[in-house]
Amino acid sequence: MGIFEILSLVCGLALFLYGMDVMGTGLKKSAGRKLKTILGNLTSSKLKGFLLGLGVTAIIQSSSATTVMVVGFVTSGTMLLSQAISVIMGANVGTAVTAWLTALNGIEGGAEATEWLNYLKPDAWMPILALVGIVFIMFAKKDRQKDAGSILMGFAVLMVGMSLMSDAVGGLKNDPNFTQILTLFTNPILGVLAGMILTAIVQSSSASIGILQALSVTGAISFGTAIPIVLGQNIGTCVTAMISSISANKNGKRTAVVHLLFNVISVVFWLCMYYLVGWILQIAGVIDIFNLANNTTIDMFGIAITHTVFKLLAVALMWPFSKLLEKLANLIIRGDDKKGDEYTAMLDERLLETPSVALENARRVTCRMAELSIGSLRKSLTLFENYDPKVAQQIRDEEDKVDIYEDVLGSYLVKLSARSLSERDSVDATKLLHMIGDFERISDHSVNVVESAEEIRDKNISFSPYANAELKMLRGAVDETLEITLRSFMNSDYDSAALVEPLEQVVDYLRDQIKLRHTIRLQKSLCSIELGFILSDILTNLERVSDHCSNIAGCLIEMSRHETLDIHNYLHGVKEDGEEYKANYKNYMEKYALPKDVYGE
C-alpha cells in the first residue's frame, strides 16, 4: 500500500466523518423541535425509553452523541437514571442504521438477473442527491429546506468518503502480508482490542464500522475476524460518554458507567457463548463453526448484519437486568451529590450539542425566574396595607436568586447562540436573552417597593385617603399587568400577550394623573412634600415595571411570528390602527378609573 493509497484512505475517512457530522447536524436542526417534544413526554416506561433512544440515535446518527446527551439530562435532573438505562439500550440499537446506509456501497450489479441492483448503487443516485442538496443550501429561503439540503449533502459526502476508503484499500486484496495480519484478529482478545482502540481513536462506532466495511472489499476479512472486532467497537464507543461524564455529577457519572457496563457485559457474555457453543458443536462433530467462520469472507452487508444482531442480542440479555445495572452503577459510583439549585443544574453544557433541547431547558429556568420576579413584585404590593417583615425578607432573598438565574442563563444563552441554530431557535434564544433582563429588573423594583413600604412604616406616616384610593387602583392595574405577563410567558399565550400593551398605557395614564392630583393636594395642604417623594418613587417603580412587562410581551409576540420585528414601530402601528387594541384600552380605562372625589371638595 503506497503513500497515495494511504492519503486516499485518510481523505476518505475525513470525508466520511465530515459527511456524518453535516448530516447529523442537519437532522438535529430539522428534528430539533420534535426531539424536544419527545423528551418532554418521556415517562418511566422502559419501552418508550428504548424507542426514544433508538429514534433519537437514528436521527442524529451517533449513539455516542445520544449517550452524552443522556448524561446531560441525568446531570440536569431532566431524566432519572432508571429512565436513562432504557434510552441507552435504544441508542445502541439505533446506531446500526448508519452501518446499513454505508453498506449500500457494497451492492454488486451488472448481471442481467440483478441489473436492477445497479440503480441502488450509490454511484447511480449520489450525484442527484448532491445536486439537490447544494441547490437547497444555496437558493432555499426556508430553514427546513436548507436543513434538508444539509442532510442530502452530508449523506453524499459520507458515501463519497466511504467509496474513497474502499478504493484506497482495494489493492490490499492481493497483499499476503495484509491477509496474515488480519488472521491475528481471529484471536478474540486481539480482535476486541483492535475494535475498541480504533473506535476510541475516531470517537465514533459508526466511523469504525465504516472503516471495517471499507476493508471488507479486499475479500480478506472473514466472519471469524469481523465478529471480535465488531464487538470491540461497541466497547470503544463508550469512551466519548466516559470523557463527557468527568465534569458531571454522580448521577451523570453513573449514566456513563451504565453505558460501559451494558457493552462490556454484553460483549463478554456473547463472545463466550459464541466460543462455548462453537467448541461444543466441534467436539460433538456436528459442525466446525470456527473453521467455517474463518474461511467465509464477509461483505459490507454481512458486517451491518453482524453489528445489528449483536446490538439486539445485547438488549435481549440486559433488558431484564436494568434494575441490576442501576444498582451496580450505584455501587461503583458511591455517595450523593451536594444539593444545589435544581433549576441552574438543568443548564448542563452537554445539552448544547442538541440546541433545541438546551433552549427548552433554558426556557424552563426562565419560567422559574419569571415566577420569582413577578411573584415578588405582586407580594411587595401587599405591604402597603399589611407590612410583614418576613414577606419583605422573602422578597429580598428571591431577588438574590433571580440575580443568580440571570447570570447563569445569560452565559448559557450566549454559548447556545454561538451554536448552529435554526432560524426559529435563534430568534427564541435572542428573545429569551432580552427577557431575562426584564425579569431581573422587575425583581429589583420589587425591592424598591419594599423599601418605600418600610419608609412609610419607619416614619409612621400615611397617605391621605384620596392618595390611598388612587394607589389602590394603580396597584390593581399593575397587578393585572403582571398576572397577564406571567401567564403569557409560562403558557406561550400570545393572545394574552397582546393585552399587556393597552394595560401598560393605562398604567402610564394613572401615573400622570396621580402625580397631577398630588400636586393639587399639595396646593390645598392635603398632603406633605415628604409623602410626595415616597409617592414619586412608588409611581416611578410601578410604571417601569409595566414597561418591562410590555417589553416581555413584545418579545413573546416576536417569538410567535418567528422573526425579529421593530417592536416600537409595531406597537405604534397597533395603537394607531388596531381596533382590538383600542377596545381593550377603553375597557381597562373604565375598569381602573380613578375616584372623582380626590380634592377634598
XYZ file of C-alpha atoms in Angstrom:
601
model
C 0.000 0.000 0.000
C 1.708 3.165 -1.247
C 1.692 6.710 0.076
C -1.063 7.768 -2.338
C -3.328 4.943 -1.199
C -2.696 5.908 2.441
C -3.503 9.553 1.707
C -6.625 8.478 -0.163
C -7.681 6.354 2.823
C -7.155 9.264 5.228
C -9.002 11.630 2.889
C -11.875 9.146 2.607
C -12.074 8.830 6.397
C -12.059 12.629 6.759
C -14.889 12.971 4.227
C -16.791 10.151 5.910
C -16.564 11.815 9.346
C -17.348 15.264 7.931
C -20.334 13.982 5.969
C -21.675 12.199 9.036
C -21.295 15.397 11.073
C -23.025 17.562 8.424
C -25.842 15.061 8.010
C -26.258 14.691 11.790
C -26.306 18.477 12.284
C -28.932 18.895 9.575
C -31.041 16.110 11.060
C -30.778 17.622 14.553
C -31.807 21.057 13.328
C -34.638 19.651 11.239
C -35.999 17.428 14.001
C -34.975 19.637 16.917
C -38.491 20.673 17.930
C -39.720 17.076 17.654
C -36.828 15.921 19.846
C -37.840 18.495 22.447
C -41.459 17.277 22.382
C -40.467 13.610 22.588
C -38.139 14.229 25.510
C -40.757 16.350 27.241
C -43.227 13.453 27.109
C -40.766 10.898 28.432
C -42.305 8.577 31.024
C -40.967 5.816 33.229
C -41.996 3.187 30.627
C -38.924 1.160 29.613
C -40.324 0.509 26.143
C -40.930 4.222 25.492
C -37.421 4.999 26.717
C -35.977 2.327 24.437
C -37.884 3.642 21.419
C -36.812 7.182 22.312
C -33.128 6.217 22.356
C -33.497 4.272 19.119
C -35.326 7.106 17.347
C -33.030 9.911 18.515
C -29.896 7.960 17.580
C -31.318 7.103 14.163
C -31.947 10.838 13.684
C -28.612 12.221 14.850
C -26.604 9.213 13.583
C -24.498 8.779 16.717
C -25.038 6.647 19.804
C -22.132 8.479 21.468
C -23.884 11.832 20.981
C -27.137 10.402 22.316
C -25.410 8.961 25.373
C -23.596 12.235 26.065
C -26.961 13.970 25.779
C -28.480 11.462 28.233
C -25.602 12.098 30.662
C -26.535 15.785 30.418
C -30.223 15.030 31.041
C -29.462 12.986 34.145
C -26.965 15.567 35.417
C -29.526 18.354 34.933
C -32.294 16.367 36.619
C -34.384 16.238 33.446
C -34.173 12.443 33.374
C -33.824 9.788 36.081
C -31.043 7.203 35.962
C -33.647 4.429 35.713
C -35.124 6.118 32.631
C -31.685 6.677 31.096
C -30.881 2.943 31.068
C -33.622 2.040 28.597
C -32.743 5.095 26.458
C -29.105 3.939 26.310
C -30.234 0.486 25.211
C -32.283 2.022 22.414
C -29.347 4.233 21.390
C -27.145 1.163 20.991
C -29.610 -0.352 18.531
C -30.250 2.949 16.710
C -26.590 3.373 15.785
C -26.846 0.313 13.499
C -28.741 2.461 10.969
C -25.518 4.076 9.720
C -23.952 0.680 9.011
C -26.883 -0.210 6.749
C -26.602 3.105 4.899
C -22.872 2.709 4.268
C -23.416 -0.912 3.224
C -25.144 0.407 0.098
C -21.627 0.858 -1.306
C -21.292 -2.915 -1.303
C -24.164 -3.543 -3.721
C -22.976 -5.575 -6.690
C -24.700 -5.309 -10.049
C -24.026 -5.995 -13.689
C -25.530 -9.404 -14.413
C -28.835 -9.427 -16.246
C -30.661 -11.088 -13.360
C -29.501 -8.404 -10.990
C -29.230 -5.459 -13.365
C -31.852 -3.551 -11.373
C -29.396 -3.541 -8.473
C -27.259 -1.096 -10.430
C -29.866 1.565 -9.722
C -29.441 1.012 -5.976
C -25.695 1.560 -6.111
C -24.673 4.988 -4.700
C -22.835 5.852 -7.936
C -26.204 5.929 -9.699
C -28.071 8.356 -7.468
C -25.460 10.091 -5.293
C -24.789 12.900 -7.818
C -28.511 13.662 -7.894
C -28.652 13.876 -4.088
C -25.601 16.131 -4.019
C -27.058 18.397 -6.703
C -30.428 18.706 -4.957
C -28.655 19.294 -1.635
C -26.441 22.104 -2.916
C -29.409 23.775 -4.656
C -31.375 23.745 -1.385
C -28.432 25.111 0.595
C -27.646 27.917 -1.835
C -31.069 29.026 -3.011
C -33.704 27.918 -0.485
C -35.022 30.615 1.837
C -36.743 28.459 4.425
C -34.823 26.874 7.274
C -36.406 23.469 6.770
C -35.316 23.329 3.116
C -31.761 24.373 3.974
C -31.643 21.646 6.651
C -32.870 19.118 4.088
C -30.078 20.275 1.792
C -27.507 19.765 4.563
C -28.828 16.253 5.179
C -28.580 15.334 1.488
C -25.119 16.886 1.068
C -23.864 15.286 4.281
C -25.069 11.882 3.135
C -23.497 12.380 -0.303
C -20.132 13.383 1.216
C -20.324 10.434 3.638
C -20.851 7.983 0.779
C -18.057 9.563 -1.285
C -15.746 9.161 1.704
C -16.809 5.524 2.012
C -16.124 4.967 -1.669
C -12.687 6.593 -1.385
C -11.756 4.355 1.542
C -12.924 1.262 -0.337
C -10.916 2.203 -3.432
C -7.825 3.012 -1.361
C -7.704 -0.424 0.289
C -8.823 -2.313 -2.811
C -5.214 -3.203 -3.717
C -4.696 -4.998 -0.419
C -6.698 -7.988 -1.635
C -3.557 -9.394 -3.267
C -1.207 -8.483 -0.403
C -0.306 -11.628 1.621
C 1.062 -9.530 4.485
C -2.325 -7.840 4.928
C -4.088 -11.206 4.991
C -1.607 -12.505 7.528
C -2.169 -9.518 9.812
C -5.942 -9.963 9.659
C -5.669 -13.589 10.769
C -4.289 -12.319 14.081
C -7.677 -10.755 14.851
C -9.395 -14.116 14.777
C -7.990 -14.277 18.287
C -10.955 -12.909 20.282
C -8.851 -10.837 22.679
C -6.796 -9.205 19.918
C -9.924 -8.639 17.797
C -11.834 -6.976 20.628
C -8.834 -4.797 21.498
C -8.396 -3.755 17.858
C -12.041 -2.742 17.506
C -12.023 -0.986 20.861
C -8.857 1.027 20.174
C -9.907 2.011 16.647
C -13.306 3.272 17.869
C -11.755 5.117 20.804
C -9.406 6.925 18.404
C -12.044 8.042 15.884
C -14.622 8.645 18.663
C -17.392 7.012 16.637
C -18.515 3.405 16.310
C -20.266 4.324 13.047
C -16.968 5.548 11.614
C -15.009 2.483 12.769
C -17.702 0.181 11.363
C -17.422 2.147 8.109
C -13.661 1.566 8.047
C -14.191 -2.154 8.602
C -16.770 -2.225 5.821
C -14.314 -0.441 3.510
C -11.654 -3.054 4.304
C -14.128 -5.832 3.553
C -13.937 -5.022 -0.186
C -10.481 -6.650 -0.181
C -12.177 -10.002 0.377
C -9.573 -10.757 3.057
C -11.849 -10.239 6.073
C -13.720 -13.269 7.314
C -16.606 -13.609 9.740
C -14.134 -15.002 12.278
C -12.077 -11.799 12.026
C -15.003 -9.385 11.911
C -17.038 -10.678 14.878
C -14.462 -9.868 17.645
C -13.657 -6.502 16.023
C -17.330 -5.506 15.812
C -17.842 -6.469 19.453
C -14.771 -4.468 20.479
C -16.080 -1.439 18.620
C -19.119 -1.451 20.883
C -16.868 -1.070 23.936
C -14.756 1.642 22.278
C -17.805 3.822 21.652
C -18.191 4.235 25.434
C -15.056 6.395 25.592
C -16.867 9.558 24.487
C -19.513 9.276 27.210
C -16.913 8.426 29.869
C -14.870 11.514 28.981
C -18.008 13.665 28.961
C -19.016 12.416 32.419
C -15.815 13.668 34.077
C -17.438 17.023 34.849
C -20.882 15.541 35.543
C -22.425 14.972 38.943
C -22.575 11.488 40.447
C -25.784 10.541 38.642
C -24.272 11.699 35.362
C -21.189 9.550 36.029
C -23.466 6.597 36.839
C -25.172 7.030 33.464
C -21.826 6.769 31.642
C -20.917 3.741 33.777
C -24.225 2.077 32.841
C -23.354 2.571 29.166
C -19.930 0.994 29.717
C -21.304 -1.915 31.780
C -24.019 -2.611 29.215
C -21.496 -3.018 26.414
C -18.730 -4.773 28.357
C -21.052 -7.348 29.917
C -22.797 -7.956 26.586
C -19.506 -8.381 24.705
C -18.014 -10.739 27.291
C -21.190 -12.844 27.570
C -21.952 -13.233 23.864
C -18.305 -13.745 22.887
C -18.038 -16.505 25.486
C -21.325 -18.012 24.259
C -20.054 -17.912 20.653
C -16.881 -19.832 21.502
C -18.586 -22.135 24.001
C -21.289 -23.202 21.535
C -18.664 -23.469 18.785
C -16.467 -25.769 20.863
C -19.423 -27.941 21.885
C -20.551 -28.370 18.269
C -16.973 -29.012 17.177
C -16.423 -31.689 19.832
C -19.799 -33.265 19.026
C -18.742 -33.462 15.385
C -21.800 -31.522 14.209
C -20.039 -28.589 12.531
C -16.748 -26.739 12.851
C -18.087 -23.198 13.308
C -14.654 -21.651 13.745
C -13.257 -23.126 10.539
C -16.396 -22.088 8.665
C -16.278 -18.524 10.074
C -12.563 -18.137 9.378
C -12.900 -19.283 5.775
C -16.073 -17.382 4.867
C -15.446 -13.837 3.682
C -17.715 -11.072 4.937
C -19.009 -8.148 2.894
C -20.440 -4.754 3.881
C -23.933 -6.109 4.432
C -22.530 -9.006 6.453
C -20.835 -6.518 8.775
C -24.071 -4.500 9.108
C -25.973 -7.703 9.925
C -23.361 -8.806 12.487
C -23.405 -5.343 14.067
C -27.220 -5.238 14.256
C -27.614 -8.816 15.538
C -25.153 -8.172 18.344
C -26.996 -4.972 19.315
C -30.301 -6.854 19.525
C -28.745 -9.745 21.458
C -27.183 -7.256 23.894
C -30.572 -5.663 24.574
C -32.206 -9.087 24.927
C -29.568 -10.036 27.500
C -29.587 -6.846 29.575
C -33.261 -5.823 29.346
C -34.406 -7.968 32.316
C -31.462 -6.745 34.410
C -31.860 -2.972 34.029
C -32.511 -2.585 37.773
C -29.375 -4.607 38.481
C -27.394 -2.338 36.141
C -28.614 0.667 38.101
C -27.598 -0.917 41.422
C -24.191 -1.868 40.032
C -23.612 1.692 38.829
C -24.566 2.969 42.288
C -22.059 0.557 43.858
C -19.272 1.749 41.561
C -20.084 5.466 41.958
C -20.917 5.855 45.623
C -22.308 8.781 47.588
C -24.698 11.620 46.853
C -24.201 14.995 45.261
C -24.311 18.147 47.297
C -27.754 19.598 46.856
C -27.780 22.743 44.775
C -30.367 24.665 42.845
C -32.354 22.203 40.745
C -33.023 24.790 38.060
C -29.474 26.001 37.417
C -28.449 22.324 37.252
C -30.734 21.995 34.209
C -28.360 24.206 32.206
C -25.864 21.434 31.523
C -23.385 22.319 28.778
C -23.582 18.800 27.298
C -27.082 19.689 26.130
C -25.635 22.434 23.921
C -24.901 19.649 21.425
C -28.667 19.469 20.909
C -29.566 23.193 20.769
C -33.359 22.838 20.699
C -33.276 20.740 23.883
C -30.841 23.146 25.557
C -33.115 26.042 24.573
C -36.128 24.312 26.107
C -34.243 23.812 29.381
C -33.207 27.482 29.326
C -36.861 28.404 28.888
C -37.827 26.255 31.893
C -35.277 28.028 34.056
C -36.526 31.372 32.738
C -40.060 30.321 33.728
C -38.824 29.787 37.274
C -37.088 33.161 37.154
C -40.321 34.763 35.925
C -42.334 33.174 38.743
C -39.909 34.518 41.342
C -39.545 38.053 39.974
C -43.223 38.661 39.180
C -44.313 36.869 42.337
C -42.002 39.093 44.385
C -43.402 42.266 42.844
C -47.001 41.159 43.424
C -46.173 40.343 47.055
C -44.485 43.720 47.523
C -47.720 45.470 46.511
C -49.473 43.975 49.556
C -47.005 45.525 52.024
C -48.565 48.993 51.858
C -51.733 47.754 53.532
C -50.248 44.990 55.691
C -46.493 45.203 56.212
C -44.864 41.876 57.152
C -41.083 41.770 57.763
C -40.995 38.050 56.859
C -42.514 38.778 53.456
C -40.070 41.666 52.956
C -37.098 39.373 53.666
C -38.520 36.689 51.399
C -38.711 39.235 48.573
C -35.051 40.171 49.095
C -33.997 36.510 49.131
C -35.899 35.870 45.923
C -34.282 38.911 44.320
C -30.839 37.428 45.096
C -31.894 34.150 43.490
C -33.198 35.971 40.402
C -29.804 37.684 40.056
C -28.122 34.267 40.057
C -30.542 32.981 37.426
C -29.836 35.989 35.229
C -26.057 35.419 35.374
C -26.277 31.682 34.698
C -28.929 31.986 31.994
C -27.144 34.856 30.285
C -23.889 32.886 29.998
C -25.718 29.753 28.853
C -27.768 31.533 26.187
C -24.684 33.306 24.819
C -22.944 29.927 24.438
C -26.094 28.486 22.881
C -26.342 31.356 20.389
C -22.850 30.510 19.141
C -24.081 27.051 18.075
C -25.643 26.132 14.768
C -29.284 27.051 15.393
C -32.343 27.019 13.213
C -33.750 30.465 12.414
C -36.640 29.913 14.841
C -34.373 28.755 17.682
C -32.028 31.668 17.030
C -34.896 34.181 17.401
C -36.149 32.438 20.550
C -32.676 32.397 22.146
C -32.192 36.113 21.422
C -35.613 36.992 22.850
C -35.012 34.909 25.982
C -31.744 36.755 26.495
C -33.653 40.058 26.361
C -36.454 38.871 28.608
C -34.248 37.656 31.451
C -33.003 41.243 31.753
C -36.583 42.496 32.080
C -37.445 39.849 34.682
C -34.349 40.782 36.681
C -35.295 44.477 36.623
C -38.835 43.647 37.801
C -37.249 41.830 40.736
C -35.105 44.885 41.502
C -38.213 47.083 41.518
C -39.890 44.715 43.997
C -37.097 45.508 46.478
C -37.514 49.236 45.759
C -41.237 48.941 46.554
C -40.391 47.109 49.796
C -38.080 49.965 50.762
C -40.864 52.501 50.143
C -43.239 50.460 52.322
C -40.575 50.278 55.050
C -40.001 54.023 54.882
C -43.718 54.648 55.418
C -43.707 52.256 58.378
C -40.467 53.548 59.953
C -41.542 57.191 59.734
C -45.025 56.309 60.940
C -46.664 58.326 58.189
C -49.543 57.543 55.852
C -51.056 58.796 52.643
C -54.326 60.674 52.573
C -57.470 58.618 51.874
C -57.517 60.176 48.386
C -53.952 59.042 47.580
C -54.584 55.590 49.073
C -57.651 55.160 46.860
C -55.669 56.166 43.785
C -52.704 53.948 44.640
C -55.036 51.016 45.209
C -56.376 51.454 41.687
C -52.855 51.726 40.238
C -51.688 48.651 42.175
C -54.648 46.736 40.782
C -53.720 47.683 37.200
C -50.059 46.786 37.738
C -51.006 43.503 39.425
C -53.157 42.518 36.451
C -50.363 43.514 34.066
C -48.003 41.213 35.964
C -50.529 38.385 36.060
C -51.163 38.560 32.295
C -47.437 38.790 31.549
C -46.625 35.734 33.658
C -49.479 33.707 32.175
C -48.484 34.701 28.652
C -44.871 33.695 29.161
C -45.489 30.461 31.067
C -48.098 29.174 28.613
C -46.741 30.820 25.423
C -50.137 32.521 25.247
C -49.577 35.094 22.526
C -53.185 36.293 22.549
C -52.865 37.280 26.198
C -49.545 38.985 25.447
C -51.435 41.410 23.203
C -53.404 42.606 26.270
C -50.306 43.879 28.049
C -49.666 46.963 25.916
C -53.112 48.615 26.328
C -52.919 47.932 30.065
C -49.405 49.409 30.186
C -50.759 52.574 28.586
C -53.445 52.742 31.262
C -50.725 52.477 33.938
C -48.874 55.375 32.288
C -52.088 57.416 32.333
C -52.740 56.596 36.005
C -49.204 57.608 36.948
C -49.566 61.002 35.268
C -52.995 61.605 36.818
C -51.889 60.615 40.318
C -48.897 62.973 40.055
C -51.182 65.796 38.913
C -53.692 65.146 41.677
C -50.908 65.018 44.274
C -49.711 68.440 43.113
C -53.236 69.827 43.522
C -53.478 68.308 47.030
C -50.161 69.896 47.965
C -51.574 73.256 46.962
C -54.558 72.598 49.203
C -52.256 71.394 52.042
C -53.934 67.990 51.964
C -50.592 66.175 51.585
C -46.944 66.715 52.534
C -43.817 67.086 50.424
C -42.216 64.193 52.354
C -45.012 61.850 51.298
C -44.698 63.290 47.805
C -41.144 61.955 47.468
C -42.258 58.486 48.559
C -45.239 58.629 46.223
C -42.991 59.644 43.328
C -40.702 56.649 43.998
C -43.667 54.276 44.091
C -45.139 55.675 40.880
C -41.786 55.500 39.080
C -41.164 51.895 40.115
C -44.643 50.703 39.184
C -44.585 52.478 35.830
C -41.206 50.968 34.987
C -42.480 47.534 35.983
C -45.291 47.895 33.445
C -42.711 48.970 30.837
C -40.742 45.768 31.443
C -43.951 43.767 31.133
C -44.561 45.482 27.804
C -41.041 44.523 26.651
C -41.633 40.901 27.620
C -44.987 40.809 25.837
C -43.371 42.361 22.750
C -40.691 39.645 22.730
C -43.384 36.980 23.002
C -45.179 38.471 20.011
C -41.921 38.406 18.046
C -41.352 34.768 19.016
C -44.867 33.866 17.883
C -44.023 35.197 14.419
C -40.549 33.576 14.445
C -38.925 36.766 13.245
C -37.265 39.904 14.565
C -39.594 42.883 14.481
C -39.051 46.571 15.165
C -41.193 46.309 18.273
C -41.566 50.083 18.715
C -42.870 50.567 15.186
C -45.080 47.514 15.591
C -46.642 48.833 18.813
C -47.065 52.281 17.272
C -48.918 50.720 14.359
C -51.137 48.723 16.702
C -52.043 51.837 18.679
C -52.845 53.819 15.561
C -54.745 51.214 13.562
C -55.585 48.374 15.965
C -59.312 48.277 16.720
C -58.784 45.456 19.212
C -56.120 47.477 20.999
C -58.422 50.491 21.242
C -61.276 48.364 22.592
C -59.027 46.793 25.249
C -57.627 50.190 26.200
C -61.134 51.580 26.652
C -62.171 48.609 28.822
C -59.126 48.941 31.064
C -59.624 52.699 31.393
C -63.145 52.055 32.648
C -62.040 49.243 34.938
C -59.280 51.296 36.578
C -60.932 54.716 36.545
C -59.711 56.897 39.415
C -62.192 58.113 42.064
C -63.610 61.528 41.262
C -63.625 63.000 44.784
C -59.922 63.454 45.424
C -59.575 67.159 46.214
C -61.484 67.352 49.479
C -64.252 69.312 47.904
